Amino acid sequence: MQGLPCNCFASRCQSRRCHSGTKRSGNLRPAIGMLDALDRVVPEQDNGEGSNSDVLARDLRRFGEPAKQELLRRAVGNHPGWRNVAGAILADWGTWTVDDVPALRAALVMDHGGWVARPLGQIGSPNAIHALVEDLSEANDVENQTGFALSKLGARAIPELMPLLESDEKARLADQVIGEMKPLPIAFANTWAVLALDRQKPLAERVAALRGIAALGPAAEPVSIGLHLLLADNEPEIKKQADATLTAVRDPIVIQRLAKACQPHAAKYDFLALDSVLCLSTIAEFGPAGSAAGESLMPFLASENQAERAYGILTLGYINYTPAVVKIDEALDSKDWRVVYAAVWGVGWLGDQNAAAKLDKLATSYWLVELRDDAAHVASALRSPKGRLDRASWKANDSGMPIDPTFLITGGVRGRRDACPGNLWQWQEEKFKIQQTGGVNAHALRLWNGDVAGELVGTDHGEWGGDLTWIPGEGVPVVLDRDNVRGMDYDNGGAIVIFGLAHLGFNYGYVLRISRNADGSWAQTDIAHLPGEPGSWTRLKSNRIAILTAGRVVVFSSIDGILGVASCVK
């Protein structure tokens, strides 16, 4: 059973072969001998592994029904590893009848979300579907074989999924399964709309019907017009779910409310501005149908938080709000690569022919090669017969991870540049090596603030966060920033402080200058936003700083910000 894990709700599990085989009485002893021989490789614990199960199923099917029953026995045994292996082999067995449902259900109870969900899905009888939904209700998500089997059953599973849609706790499980069905069970949309509007029906059933429509997504938008009445329903639960459903199907009636609730409010140095990216992405998913929200979203283009500004540019461009084109064109001149990235795509979606010359310049001279490539691509689209960049879906799937155009901002620039084995770099005429500074989780600089001496202390605790704190020799410490400090250095009476983190889907870095005011308070000045988590760095003789980030060495100064990328001396 060696190979890649495949206990998942993913496309690589969908191509598993099913062998029809021939059922015959057979002799159990050879089958037992073959299974006992596997004891040497079956792990003690259930590791979800299922590779080579089709080969084993093919060999064991020769021994007929007794071999299948022996596997079913092991699938409910006390050995976790054998429960998984037996289930994986049974998933490829291929010959099942409704009489097998009780034994398969018992095995699934022992291994929730396990391989035997597939045979139940192949049988597809009411009892088999009931067993699968029962198992799904015990799960925390649908990323398992039970979710996969139910999604493949399609419309046949809908009646059994309705009770889950009635549950506040379990509705999301049914929602995800329905959303994965191909084809979508769109035929239920009208029935659910009628049910949701029927005030004589139980409240739970009406809410479940609205959740079912929401699970269908934009495909159900044609039936949503009748649901507008429910936005003023006397039942708070119906009113709330109707709003969520109309949002899920991208009905334009909700766009103004979404826009008014989505306004810039992030602090200037909140690098991720997550509240804004979430609400703006919801609006962006409406595409051009969301252009009615444009006027309400224009304040994002003036936000002091540059991440928030970039999210606003991407959204306004994607929903085709043409009055924003002038300000988005101006954003191509920003010193922040995130804003430039957003503006490149924004002018492309809006078909801003006047931006072509700026894009040409960016394509030949911008310091970030990924943005040079983007600028060249968009400039070409603007000069094409269409005169604009085609809109792909706002949300896409990349190696099982949902991403959208804001991902480059929150997730950083991905991909490695060429390695530099000798760690010898050159910026203009200056050659240098990057000092290795990894593993340091605390930094301090002795400074004066007015007449008070003290220390500027930065900490880095990774995913648990860090902070930058002024600790005076006398008086109370003051926290200046709450983020991981990756390094700091003196700079004209103040300090340059490098912040950043790479954890889960987040990957970012930025540099601030911290200096004292006349009244003893501290001022922060934005110096540079990096394309990823900051690594080791060094101060150059020219008083510039070179830092490893996103697989390259970026050079910046406290006066001019990012100057460019150093080259490797080979």
Coordinates of C-alpha atoms in Angstrom, one line a residue:
M1 CA 0.0 0.0 0.0
Q2 CA 2.8 2.4 -0.9
G3 CA 2.3 5.8 -2.7
L4 CA 0.6 9.1 -2.2
P5 CA -2.3 9.5 0.2
C6 CA -5.7 9.5 -1.5
N7 CA -8.2 9.8 1.3
C8 CA -9.5 13.0 0.1
F9 CA -12.3 14.9 -1.6
A10 CA -10.3 15.8 -4.7
S11 CA -9.9 15.1 -8.4
R12 CA -7.0 12.7 -8.0
C13 CA -9.4 10.4 -6.2
Q14 CA -12.0 10.5 -8.9
S15 CA -10.1 8.6 -11.5
R16 CA -9.7 5.4 -9.4
R17 CA -10.7 2.4 -11.5
C18 CA -13.5 0.1 -10.6
H19 CA -13.3 -3.6 -11.7
S20 CA -16.5 -5.5 -12.3
G21 CA -15.0 -8.9 -11.4
T22 CA -17.0 -12.1 -11.2
K23 CA -18.6 -13.3 -8.0
R24 CA -18.0 -16.9 -7.3
S25 CA -17.8 -19.1 -4.2
G26 CA -14.1 -19.6 -4.1
N27 CA -12.0 -21.0 -1.3
L28 CA -11.3 -18.7 1.7
R29 CA -8.0 -20.3 2.7
P30 CA -5.8 -18.9 -0.1
A31 CA -7.5 -15.5 0.4
I32 CA -6.6 -15.6 4.1
G33 CA -3.1 -16.5 3.3
M34 CA -2.8 -13.6 0.9
L35 CA -4.3 -11.2 3.4
D36 CA -2.1 -12.5 6.2
A37 CA 0.9 -11.9 4.0
L38 CA 0.0 -8.2 4.0
D39 CA 0.4 -8.0 7.7
R40 CA 4.0 -7.2 7.2
V41 CA 3.2 -3.9 5.4
V42 CA -0.1 -2.9 6.9
P43 CA 0.7 -0.1 9.4
E44 CA -0.6 -0.2 13.0
Q45 CA -2.5 3.1 12.5
D46 CA -4.9 4.3 9.9
N47 CA -2.8 6.6 7.7
G48 CA -5.5 7.1 5.0
E49 CA -3.3 5.4 2.4
G50 CA -5.1 3.7 -0.5
S51 CA -2.6 3.2 -3.3
N52 CA -2.5 -0.2 -5.1
S53 CA -5.9 -1.1 -3.8
D54 CA -7.1 -1.8 -7.3
V55 CA -4.4 -4.4 -7.9
L56 CA -5.1 -6.1 -4.5
A57 CA -8.9 -6.0 -5.2
R58 CA -8.3 -7.6 -8.6
D59 CA -6.2 -10.4 -7.1
L60 CA -8.6 -11.1 -4.2
R61 CA -11.7 -11.0 -6.3
R62 CA -10.6 -14.4 -7.7
F63 CA -11.6 -15.9 -4.3
G64 CA -15.1 -14.6 -4.6
E65 CA -17.7 -13.8 -1.9
P66 CA -15.7 -15.4 1.0
A67 CA -12.8 -13.0 0.4
K68 CA -15.1 -10.0 0.3
Q69 CA -16.7 -11.1 3.6
E70 CA -13.3 -11.5 5.2
L71 CA -12.4 -7.9 4.1
L72 CA -15.6 -6.6 5.5
R73 CA -14.8 -8.4 8.8
R74 CA -11.3 -6.7 8.9
A75 CA -12.9 -3.4 8.0
V76 CA -14.7 -3.4 11.4
G77 CA -11.9 -5.1 13.4
N78 CA -9.8 -3.7 16.2
H79 CA -6.8 -3.0 14.0
P80 CA -6.9 0.6 12.7
G81 CA -4.4 0.0 9.9
W82 CA -6.3 -3.0 8.6
R83 CA -9.6 -1.2 8.8
N84 CA -8.2 1.4 6.4
V85 CA -6.5 -1.1 4.1
A86 CA -9.5 -3.4 3.9
G87 CA -11.7 -0.4 3.2
A88 CA -9.4 0.8 0.4
I89 CA -9.5 -2.7 -1.3
L90 CA -13.3 -2.8 -0.9
A91 CA -13.6 0.6 -2.6
D92 CA -12.2 -1.0 -5.7
W93 CA -14.1 -4.3 -5.4
G94 CA -16.8 -3.3 -7.9
T95 CA -19.5 -5.8 -7.3
W96 CA -22.1 -4.8 -4.7
T97 CA -25.8 -5.3 -4.0
V98 CA -28.3 -3.7 -1.6
D99 CA -27.7 -6.7 0.7
D100 CA -24.2 -5.4 1.4
V101 CA -25.4 -2.1 2.8
P102 CA -25.6 -3.1 6.5
A103 CA -22.0 -4.4 6.5
L104 CA -20.7 -1.4 4.6
R105 CA -22.5 0.9 7.0
A106 CA -21.0 -0.8 10.0
A107 CA -17.5 -0.4 8.4
L108 CA -18.2 3.3 7.8
V109 CA -19.2 3.8 11.4
M110 CA -15.8 2.5 12.4
D111 CA -14.0 4.8 9.9
H112 CA -15.9 8.0 9.4
G113 CA -15.3 9.4 5.9
G114 CA -13.4 6.3 4.9
W115 CA -13.0 4.2 1.8
V116 CA -16.2 2.1 2.2
A117 CA -18.2 5.2 1.4
R118 CA -17.5 4.6 -2.2
P119 CA -19.2 1.2 -2.4
L120 CA -22.2 2.7 -0.7
G121 CA -22.2 5.4 -3.3
Q122 CA -22.0 2.8 -6.0
I123 CA -25.0 1.0 -4.6
G124 CA -27.0 4.2 -4.4
S125 CA -30.1 2.7 -2.8
P126 CA -32.1 4.8 -0.3
N127 CA -30.5 3.0 2.6
A128 CA -27.0 3.4 1.2
I129 CA -27.6 7.2 0.7
H130 CA -29.1 7.4 4.2
A131 CA -25.9 5.7 5.6
L132 CA -23.7 8.2 3.8
V133 CA -25.6 11.3 5.0
E134 CA -25.6 9.9 8.5
D135 CA -21.8 9.6 8.3
L136 CA -21.5 13.1 6.8
S137 CA -23.4 14.5 9.8
E138 CA -20.6 13.3 12.0
A139 CA -17.9 15.1 10.1
N140 CA -16.4 18.5 10.4
D141 CA -16.0 18.9 6.6
V142 CA -16.6 17.1 3.3
E143 CA -13.0 16.5 2.4
N144 CA -13.4 12.8 2.7
Q145 CA -14.7 9.8 0.8
T146 CA -18.2 10.3 2.2
G147 CA -18.4 13.8 0.7
F148 CA -17.0 12.5 -2.5
A149 CA -19.5 9.7 -2.8
L150 CA -22.5 11.9 -2.1
S151 CA -21.4 14.5 -4.6
K152 CA -21.2 11.8 -7.3
L153 CA -24.7 10.6 -6.4
G154 CA -26.0 14.1 -7.4
A155 CA -29.7 14.8 -7.3
R156 CA -30.5 11.3 -5.8
A157 CA -28.9 12.5 -2.5
I158 CA -30.8 15.7 -2.2
P159 CA -33.9 14.4 -0.2
E160 CA -31.6 12.8 2.4
L161 CA -29.5 16.0 2.6
M162 CA -32.5 18.2 3.4
P163 CA -32.5 17.5 7.2
L164 CA -28.8 18.7 7.3
L165 CA -29.8 21.9 5.5
E166 CA -32.3 22.5 8.3
S167 CA -29.5 22.3 10.9
D168 CA -27.6 25.5 11.8
E169 CA -24.6 23.4 12.7
K170 CA -24.6 20.9 9.8
A171 CA -26.0 23.0 6.9
R172 CA -22.6 23.9 5.6
L173 CA -21.7 20.2 5.0
A174 CA -24.8 19.7 2.8
D175 CA -24.1 23.0 1.1
Q176 CA -20.6 22.0 0.2
V177 CA -21.7 18.6 -1.1
I178 CA -24.4 20.1 -3.3
G179 CA -22.0 22.7 -4.6
E180 CA -19.6 19.9 -5.7
M181 CA -22.3 17.9 -7.6
K182 CA -21.8 17.7 -11.4
P183 CA -24.1 18.5 -12.9
L184 CA -25.6 20.8 -10.3
P185 CA -29.1 19.7 -9.2
I186 CA -30.6 22.9 -10.6
A187 CA -34.0 21.2 -11.1
F188 CA -34.6 21.7 -7.4
A189 CA -34.3 25.5 -7.5
N190 CA -37.9 26.2 -8.4
T191 CA -39.2 23.7 -5.9
W192 CA -37.1 25.2 -3.2
A193 CA -38.1 28.8 -4.1
V194 CA -41.8 27.8 -3.8
L195 CA -41.1 26.2 -0.5
A196 CA -39.2 29.2 0.9
L197 CA -42.1 31.5 -0.1
D198 CA -44.8 29.3 1.6
R199 CA -45.5 30.8 5.0
Q200 CA -47.6 27.8 5.8
K201 CA -44.5 25.5 5.8
P202 CA -42.4 25.0 8.9
L203 CA -39.7 27.6 9.4
A204 CA -36.9 25.0 9.4
E205 CA -38.0 23.7 6.0
R206 CA -38.2 27.2 4.5
V207 CA -34.7 28.0 5.7
A208 CA -33.4 24.7 4.4
A209 CA -34.9 25.5 1.0
L210 CA -33.1 28.9 0.9
R211 CA -29.8 27.2 1.9
G212 CA -30.3 24.7 -0.9
I213 CA -30.7 27.5 -3.5
A214 CA -27.6 29.2 -2.0
A215 CA -25.6 26.0 -2.5
L216 CA -26.4 26.1 -6.2
G217 CA -24.7 29.4 -6.5
P218 CA -25.0 31.7 -9.5
A219 CA -26.7 29.0 -11.5
A220 CA -29.8 29.6 -9.4
E221 CA -30.0 33.3 -10.0
P222 CA -32.9 33.1 -12.5
V223 CA -35.2 31.9 -9.7
S224 CA -34.1 34.5 -7.2
I225 CA -36.3 37.4 -8.3
G226 CA -39.3 35.9 -6.4
L227 CA -37.2 35.7 -3.2
H228 CA -36.8 39.5 -3.0
L229 CA -40.0 39.6 -1.0
L230 CA -38.3 37.6 1.8
L231 CA -35.9 40.5 2.5
A232 CA -38.8 42.1 4.3
D233 CA -40.1 38.9 5.9
N234 CA -41.5 39.0 9.4
E235 CA -39.3 36.0 10.4
P236 CA -35.8 37.2 11.2
E237 CA -34.3 33.8 10.2
I238 CA -35.9 33.9 6.8
K239 CA -34.9 37.5 6.3
K240 CA -31.3 36.7 7.2
Q241 CA -31.1 33.6 5.1
A242 CA -32.8 35.3 2.1
D243 CA -30.0 37.9 2.2
A244 CA -27.3 35.3 2.3
T245 CA -29.0 33.3 -0.5
L246 CA -29.4 36.3 -2.8
T247 CA -25.7 37.1 -2.2
A248 CA -24.7 33.5 -3.0
V249 CA -26.6 33.5 -6.3
R250 CA -25.2 36.9 -7.2
D251 CA -28.5 38.7 -7.3
P252 CA -27.8 42.4 -7.9
I253 CA -30.5 43.5 -5.4
V254 CA -28.1 43.0 -2.5
I255 CA -25.1 44.8 -4.1
Q256 CA -25.9 48.2 -2.6
R257 CA -26.2 46.9 0.9
L258 CA -22.9 44.9 0.5
A259 CA -21.1 48.0 -0.7
K260 CA -22.4 50.3 2.0
A261 CA -21.3 47.8 4.6
C262 CA -17.9 47.5 3.0
Q263 CA -15.9 50.7 3.6
P264 CA -12.2 51.3 4.2
H265 CA -11.3 51.4 7.8
A266 CA -8.0 49.5 8.2
A267 CA -5.1 51.2 10.1
K268 CA -2.4 52.6 7.9
Y269 CA 0.1 49.8 8.7
D270 CA -2.3 46.9 8.9
F271 CA -0.5 45.0 6.2
L272 CA -3.2 42.5 5.4
A273 CA -6.5 44.6 6.0
L274 CA -8.4 41.3 6.0
D275 CA -11.8 42.7 6.8
S276 CA -11.6 44.7 3.6
V277 CA -10.4 42.0 1.4
L278 CA -13.2 39.7 2.5
C279 CA -16.0 42.1 1.8
L280 CA -14.5 43.4 -1.4
S281 CA -14.0 39.9 -2.7
T282 CA -17.7 39.1 -2.1
I283 CA -18.6 42.1 -4.3
A284 CA -16.1 41.3 -6.9
E285 CA -17.6 37.8 -7.4
F286 CA -20.7 39.6 -8.9
G287 CA -18.4 40.7 -11.8
P288 CA -19.8 43.5 -14.1
A289 CA -23.2 42.9 -12.5
G290 CA -21.7 44.5 -9.4
S291 CA -20.9 47.8 -11.0
A292 CA -23.8 49.4 -9.2
A293 CA -21.6 49.2 -6.1
G294 CA -18.8 51.2 -7.7
E295 CA -19.6 54.7 -6.4
S296 CA -19.8 53.4 -2.8
L297 CA -16.4 51.7 -3.2
M298 CA -14.5 54.7 -4.5
P299 CA -13.3 55.7 -1.0
F300 CA -11.0 52.7 -1.2
L301 CA -8.9 54.4 -3.8
A302 CA -8.0 57.1 -1.3
S303 CA -7.2 54.8 1.6
E304 CA -4.0 55.4 3.5
N305 CA -3.7 51.6 3.9
Q306 CA -2.1 50.6 0.6
A307 CA -3.2 46.9 0.8
E308 CA -6.8 48.2 1.2
R309 CA -6.3 50.5 -1.7
A310 CA -5.0 47.7 -3.9
Y311 CA -8.0 45.5 -3.0
G312 CA -10.3 48.4 -4.0
I313 CA -8.6 48.8 -7.3
L314 CA -8.9 45.2 -8.2
T315 CA -12.5 45.1 -7.3
L316 CA -13.5 48.3 -9.1
G317 CA -11.7 47.1 -12.2
Y318 CA -13.2 43.6 -12.1
I319 CA -16.8 44.9 -11.7
N320 CA -16.2 47.2 -14.7
Y321 CA -16.8 50.5 -12.8
T322 CA -15.5 52.9 -15.6
P323 CA -15.6 56.1 -13.5
A324 CA -12.7 54.7 -11.5
V325 CA -10.4 54.4 -14.5
V326 CA -8.6 57.8 -14.1
K327 CA -7.6 57.1 -10.5
I328 CA -6.6 53.5 -11.3
D329 CA -4.5 54.8 -14.1
E330 CA -2.7 57.1 -11.7
A331 CA -2.1 54.2 -9.3
L332 CA 0.3 52.7 -11.9
D333 CA 2.8 55.4 -10.6
S334 CA 2.6 54.1 -7.0
K335 CA 5.8 53.2 -5.1
D336 CA 4.0 50.2 -3.6
W337 CA 4.2 47.1 -5.8
R338 CA 0.9 45.9 -4.5
V339 CA -0.9 49.0 -5.8
V340 CA 0.9 48.8 -9.1
Y341 CA 0.0 45.1 -9.5
A342 CA -3.7 45.9 -8.8
A343 CA -3.7 48.9 -11.2
V344 CA -2.1 46.8 -14.0
W345 CA -5.0 44.3 -13.9
G346 CA -7.6 47.1 -13.2
V347 CA -6.7 49.1 -16.4
G348 CA -6.8 45.8 -18.3
W349 CA -10.2 44.8 -17.2
L350 CA -11.5 48.4 -17.8
G351 CA -10.0 48.5 -21.3
D352 CA -8.0 51.7 -20.5
Q353 CA -6.2 52.3 -23.8
N354 CA -4.5 55.4 -22.4
A355 CA -2.6 53.2 -20.0
A356 CA -0.7 51.2 -22.7
A357 CA 2.3 53.5 -22.7
K358 CA 2.7 53.3 -18.9
L359 CA 2.4 49.5 -19.1
D360 CA 5.1 49.4 -21.7
K361 CA 7.4 51.3 -19.4
L362 CA 6.6 49.0 -16.5
A363 CA 7.1 45.9 -18.7
T364 CA 10.7 47.0 -19.5
S365 CA 11.9 48.6 -16.2
Y366 CA 9.9 47.6 -13.2
W367 CA 12.0 46.0 -10.4
L368 CA 9.6 43.1 -9.9
V369 CA 9.9 40.7 -12.8
E370 CA 6.4 39.2 -12.1
L371 CA 4.9 42.6 -12.6
R372 CA 6.9 43.2 -15.7
D373 CA 5.3 40.1 -17.2
D374 CA 1.8 41.2 -16.1
A375 CA 2.3 44.6 -17.6
A376 CA 3.4 43.2 -20.9
H377 CA 0.5 40.8 -21.0
V378 CA -2.1 43.5 -20.2
A379 CA -0.5 45.9 -22.7
S380 CA -0.9 43.3 -25.4
A381 CA -4.5 42.7 -24.5
L382 CA -5.3 46.4 -24.7
R383 CA -3.9 46.5 -28.2
S384 CA -5.8 43.4 -29.3
P385 CA -9.1 43.6 -31.3
K386 CA -11.0 43.2 -28.1
G387 CA -9.2 46.2 -26.6
R388 CA -9.3 44.8 -23.0
L389 CA -8.3 42.0 -20.8
D390 CA -10.7 39.0 -20.6
R391 CA -12.1 38.4 -17.1
A392 CA -11.5 34.9 -15.8
S393 CA -13.5 33.7 -12.8
W394 CA -12.8 35.8 -9.8
K395 CA -12.1 32.6 -7.8
A396 CA -10.0 29.9 -9.2
N397 CA -8.5 26.6 -7.9
D398 CA -4.8 26.2 -7.7
S399 CA -3.6 22.8 -6.5
G400 CA -6.7 22.4 -4.4
M401 CA -6.5 25.9 -2.9
P402 CA -9.1 28.5 -3.8
I403 CA -7.4 31.8 -4.9
D404 CA -8.5 35.1 -6.4
P405 CA -6.6 38.2 -7.7
T406 CA -6.0 39.5 -4.2
F407 CA -3.9 36.3 -3.3
L408 CA -0.7 37.9 -4.6
I409 CA -1.1 40.6 -2.0
T410 CA -2.0 38.4 1.0
G411 CA 0.1 35.4 -0.1
G412 CA 3.1 37.2 -1.5
V413 CA 5.0 36.5 -4.7
R414 CA 5.4 32.8 -5.1
G415 CA 8.1 30.9 -6.9
R416 CA 11.8 30.8 -6.5
R417 CA 14.4 32.8 -8.5
D418 CA 17.7 31.2 -9.5
A419 CA 19.9 30.2 -6.6
C420 CA 23.2 32.1 -6.0
P421 CA 25.5 29.3 -4.7
G422 CA 28.4 31.7 -3.7
N423 CA 26.1 34.2 -2.0
L424 CA 27.9 36.9 -3.8
W425 CA 25.6 39.7 -5.1
Q426 CA 26.0 42.9 -6.9
W427 CA 24.0 46.2 -6.9
Q428 CA 25.3 48.7 -9.3
E429 CA 29.1 48.8 -8.7
E430 CA 28.9 47.3 -5.2
K431 CA 29.5 43.6 -4.5
F432 CA 28.4 42.1 -1.2
K433 CA 27.3 38.9 0.7
I434 CA 24.1 38.6 2.7
Q435 CA 24.8 37.9 6.4
Q436 CA 22.9 34.9 7.7
T437 CA 20.6 36.2 10.5
G438 CA 18.1 33.4 10.7
G439 CA 16.8 32.1 14.1
V440 CA 16.9 35.4 15.9
N441 CA 13.6 36.2 17.6
A442 CA 14.5 39.4 19.5
H443 CA 16.2 42.6 18.5
A444 CA 17.1 45.7 20.4
L445 CA 18.5 49.2 19.7
R446 CA 19.7 51.6 22.4
L447 CA 18.1 55.0 21.6
W448 CA 17.4 58.5 23.0
N449 CA 13.9 59.9 22.8
G450 CA 14.2 63.5 23.9
D451 CA 16.0 63.5 27.2
V452 CA 15.0 59.9 27.9
A453 CA 17.3 56.9 27.1
G454 CA 15.8 53.5 26.5
E455 CA 15.6 50.6 24.1
L456 CA 13.6 49.9 21.0
V457 CA 12.8 46.2 21.3
G458 CA 11.3 44.0 18.6
T459 CA 10.1 40.4 19.0
D460 CA 9.3 37.6 16.5
H461 CA 7.2 34.7 17.7
G462 CA 6.1 33.5 14.3
E463 CA 2.4 32.5 14.0
W464 CA 2.0 33.7 17.6
G465 CA 2.9 37.3 16.6
G466 CA 5.4 39.8 17.9
D467 CA 5.7 43.5 18.6
L468 CA 7.8 46.6 18.6
T469 CA 8.1 48.3 22.0
W470 CA 9.8 51.4 23.3
I471 CA 11.1 50.6 26.8
P472 CA 12.4 53.9 28.4
G473 CA 14.9 53.8 31.2
E474 CA 12.2 55.6 33.3
G475 CA 8.5 55.4 32.7
V476 CA 6.0 53.0 31.1
P477 CA 6.8 50.9 28.0
V478 CA 4.9 51.8 24.9
V479 CA 3.9 49.2 22.2
L480 CA 4.4 50.9 18.8
D481 CA 3.4 48.0 16.5
R482 CA 2.0 44.5 16.9
D483 CA 3.7 42.4 14.3
N484 CA 6.8 40.2 14.0
V485 CA 10.0 42.2 13.9
R486 CA 12.6 40.5 11.7
G487 CA 15.4 43.0 12.1
M488 CA 16.3 46.6 12.8
D489 CA 19.1 49.1 12.4
Y490 CA 20.0 52.7 13.3
D491 CA 18.9 55.4 10.8
N492 CA 19.6 59.1 11.5
G493 CA 18.6 59.2 15.1
G494 CA 15.8 56.7 14.6
A495 CA 15.6 53.1 13.4
I496 CA 14.7 51.1 10.3
V497 CA 12.5 48.2 11.4
I498 CA 11.8 45.1 9.2
F499 CA 8.5 43.3 9.8
G500 CA 7.0 40.2 8.2
L501 CA 5.6 36.6 8.4
A502 CA 5.0 33.6 6.2
H503 CA 2.4 31.3 7.8
L504 CA -0.3 29.2 6.2
G505 CA -1.7 31.3 3.3
F506 CA -0.1 34.6 4.4
N507 CA 3.3 35.8 3.2
Y508 CA 4.3 39.4 3.6
G509 CA 7.0 41.8 4.6
Y510 CA 7.4 45.6 5.0
V511 CA 9.9 48.1 6.3
L512 CA 9.1 51.2 8.5
R513 CA 11.3 54.1 9.7
I514 CA 10.7 54.8 13.4
S515 CA 11.7 58.2 14.6
R516 CA 11.0 60.5 17.5
N517 CA 8.8 63.6 17.5
A518 CA 9.6 66.8 19.4
D519 CA 7.1 65.9 22.1
G520 CA 8.7 62.5 22.7
S521 CA 6.1 60.5 20.8
W522 CA 7.1 58.2 17.9
A523 CA 6.5 58.7 14.2
Q524 CA 6.3 55.9 11.6
T525 CA 7.2 56.3 8.0
D526 CA 6.5 53.8 5.2
I527 CA 9.7 52.8 3.5
A528 CA 9.1 49.6 1.5
H529 CA 6.7 46.8 1.0
L530 CA 8.5 43.5 0.2
P531 CA 7.2 40.8 -2.2
G532 CA 7.3 38.2 0.6
E533 CA 8.6 37.3 4.0
P534 CA 11.9 39.1 4.9
G535 CA 14.9 36.9 5.4
S536 CA 18.6 37.7 6.1
W537 CA 19.7 41.2 5.3
T538 CA 22.8 43.4 5.3
R539 CA 23.7 47.1 5.3
L540 CA 25.7 48.0 2.2
K541 CA 28.6 50.5 2.1
S542 CA 26.4 52.9 0.2
N543 CA 24.1 52.9 3.3
R544 CA 21.5 51.0 1.5
I545 CA 20.0 47.7 2.8
A546 CA 19.9 44.4 0.8
I547 CA 17.4 41.8 2.0
L548 CA 16.5 38.3 0.9
T549 CA 12.8 38.0 0.2
A550 CA 10.7 35.8 -2.2
G551 CA 13.9 34.1 -3.5
R552 CA 15.7 37.3 -4.6
V553 CA 17.7 40.1 -3.0
V554 CA 15.8 43.4 -2.9
V555 CA 17.8 46.7 -2.3
F556 CA 16.1 49.7 -0.6
S557 CA 17.0 52.9 1.2
S558 CA 15.2 54.8 3.9
I559 CA 14.9 57.8 1.6
D560 CA 14.0 56.3 -1.8
G561 CA 12.3 53.0 -0.8
I562 CA 12.9 50.0 -3.1
L563 CA 15.6 50.6 -5.7
G564 CA 15.7 47.3 -7.4
V565 CA 16.9 43.7 -7.3
A566 CA 20.5 42.7 -6.9
S567 CA 22.1 40.3 -9.4
C568 CA 24.1 37.1 -8.5
V569 CA 27.8 37.2 -9.2
K570 CA 28.5 33.7 -10.6

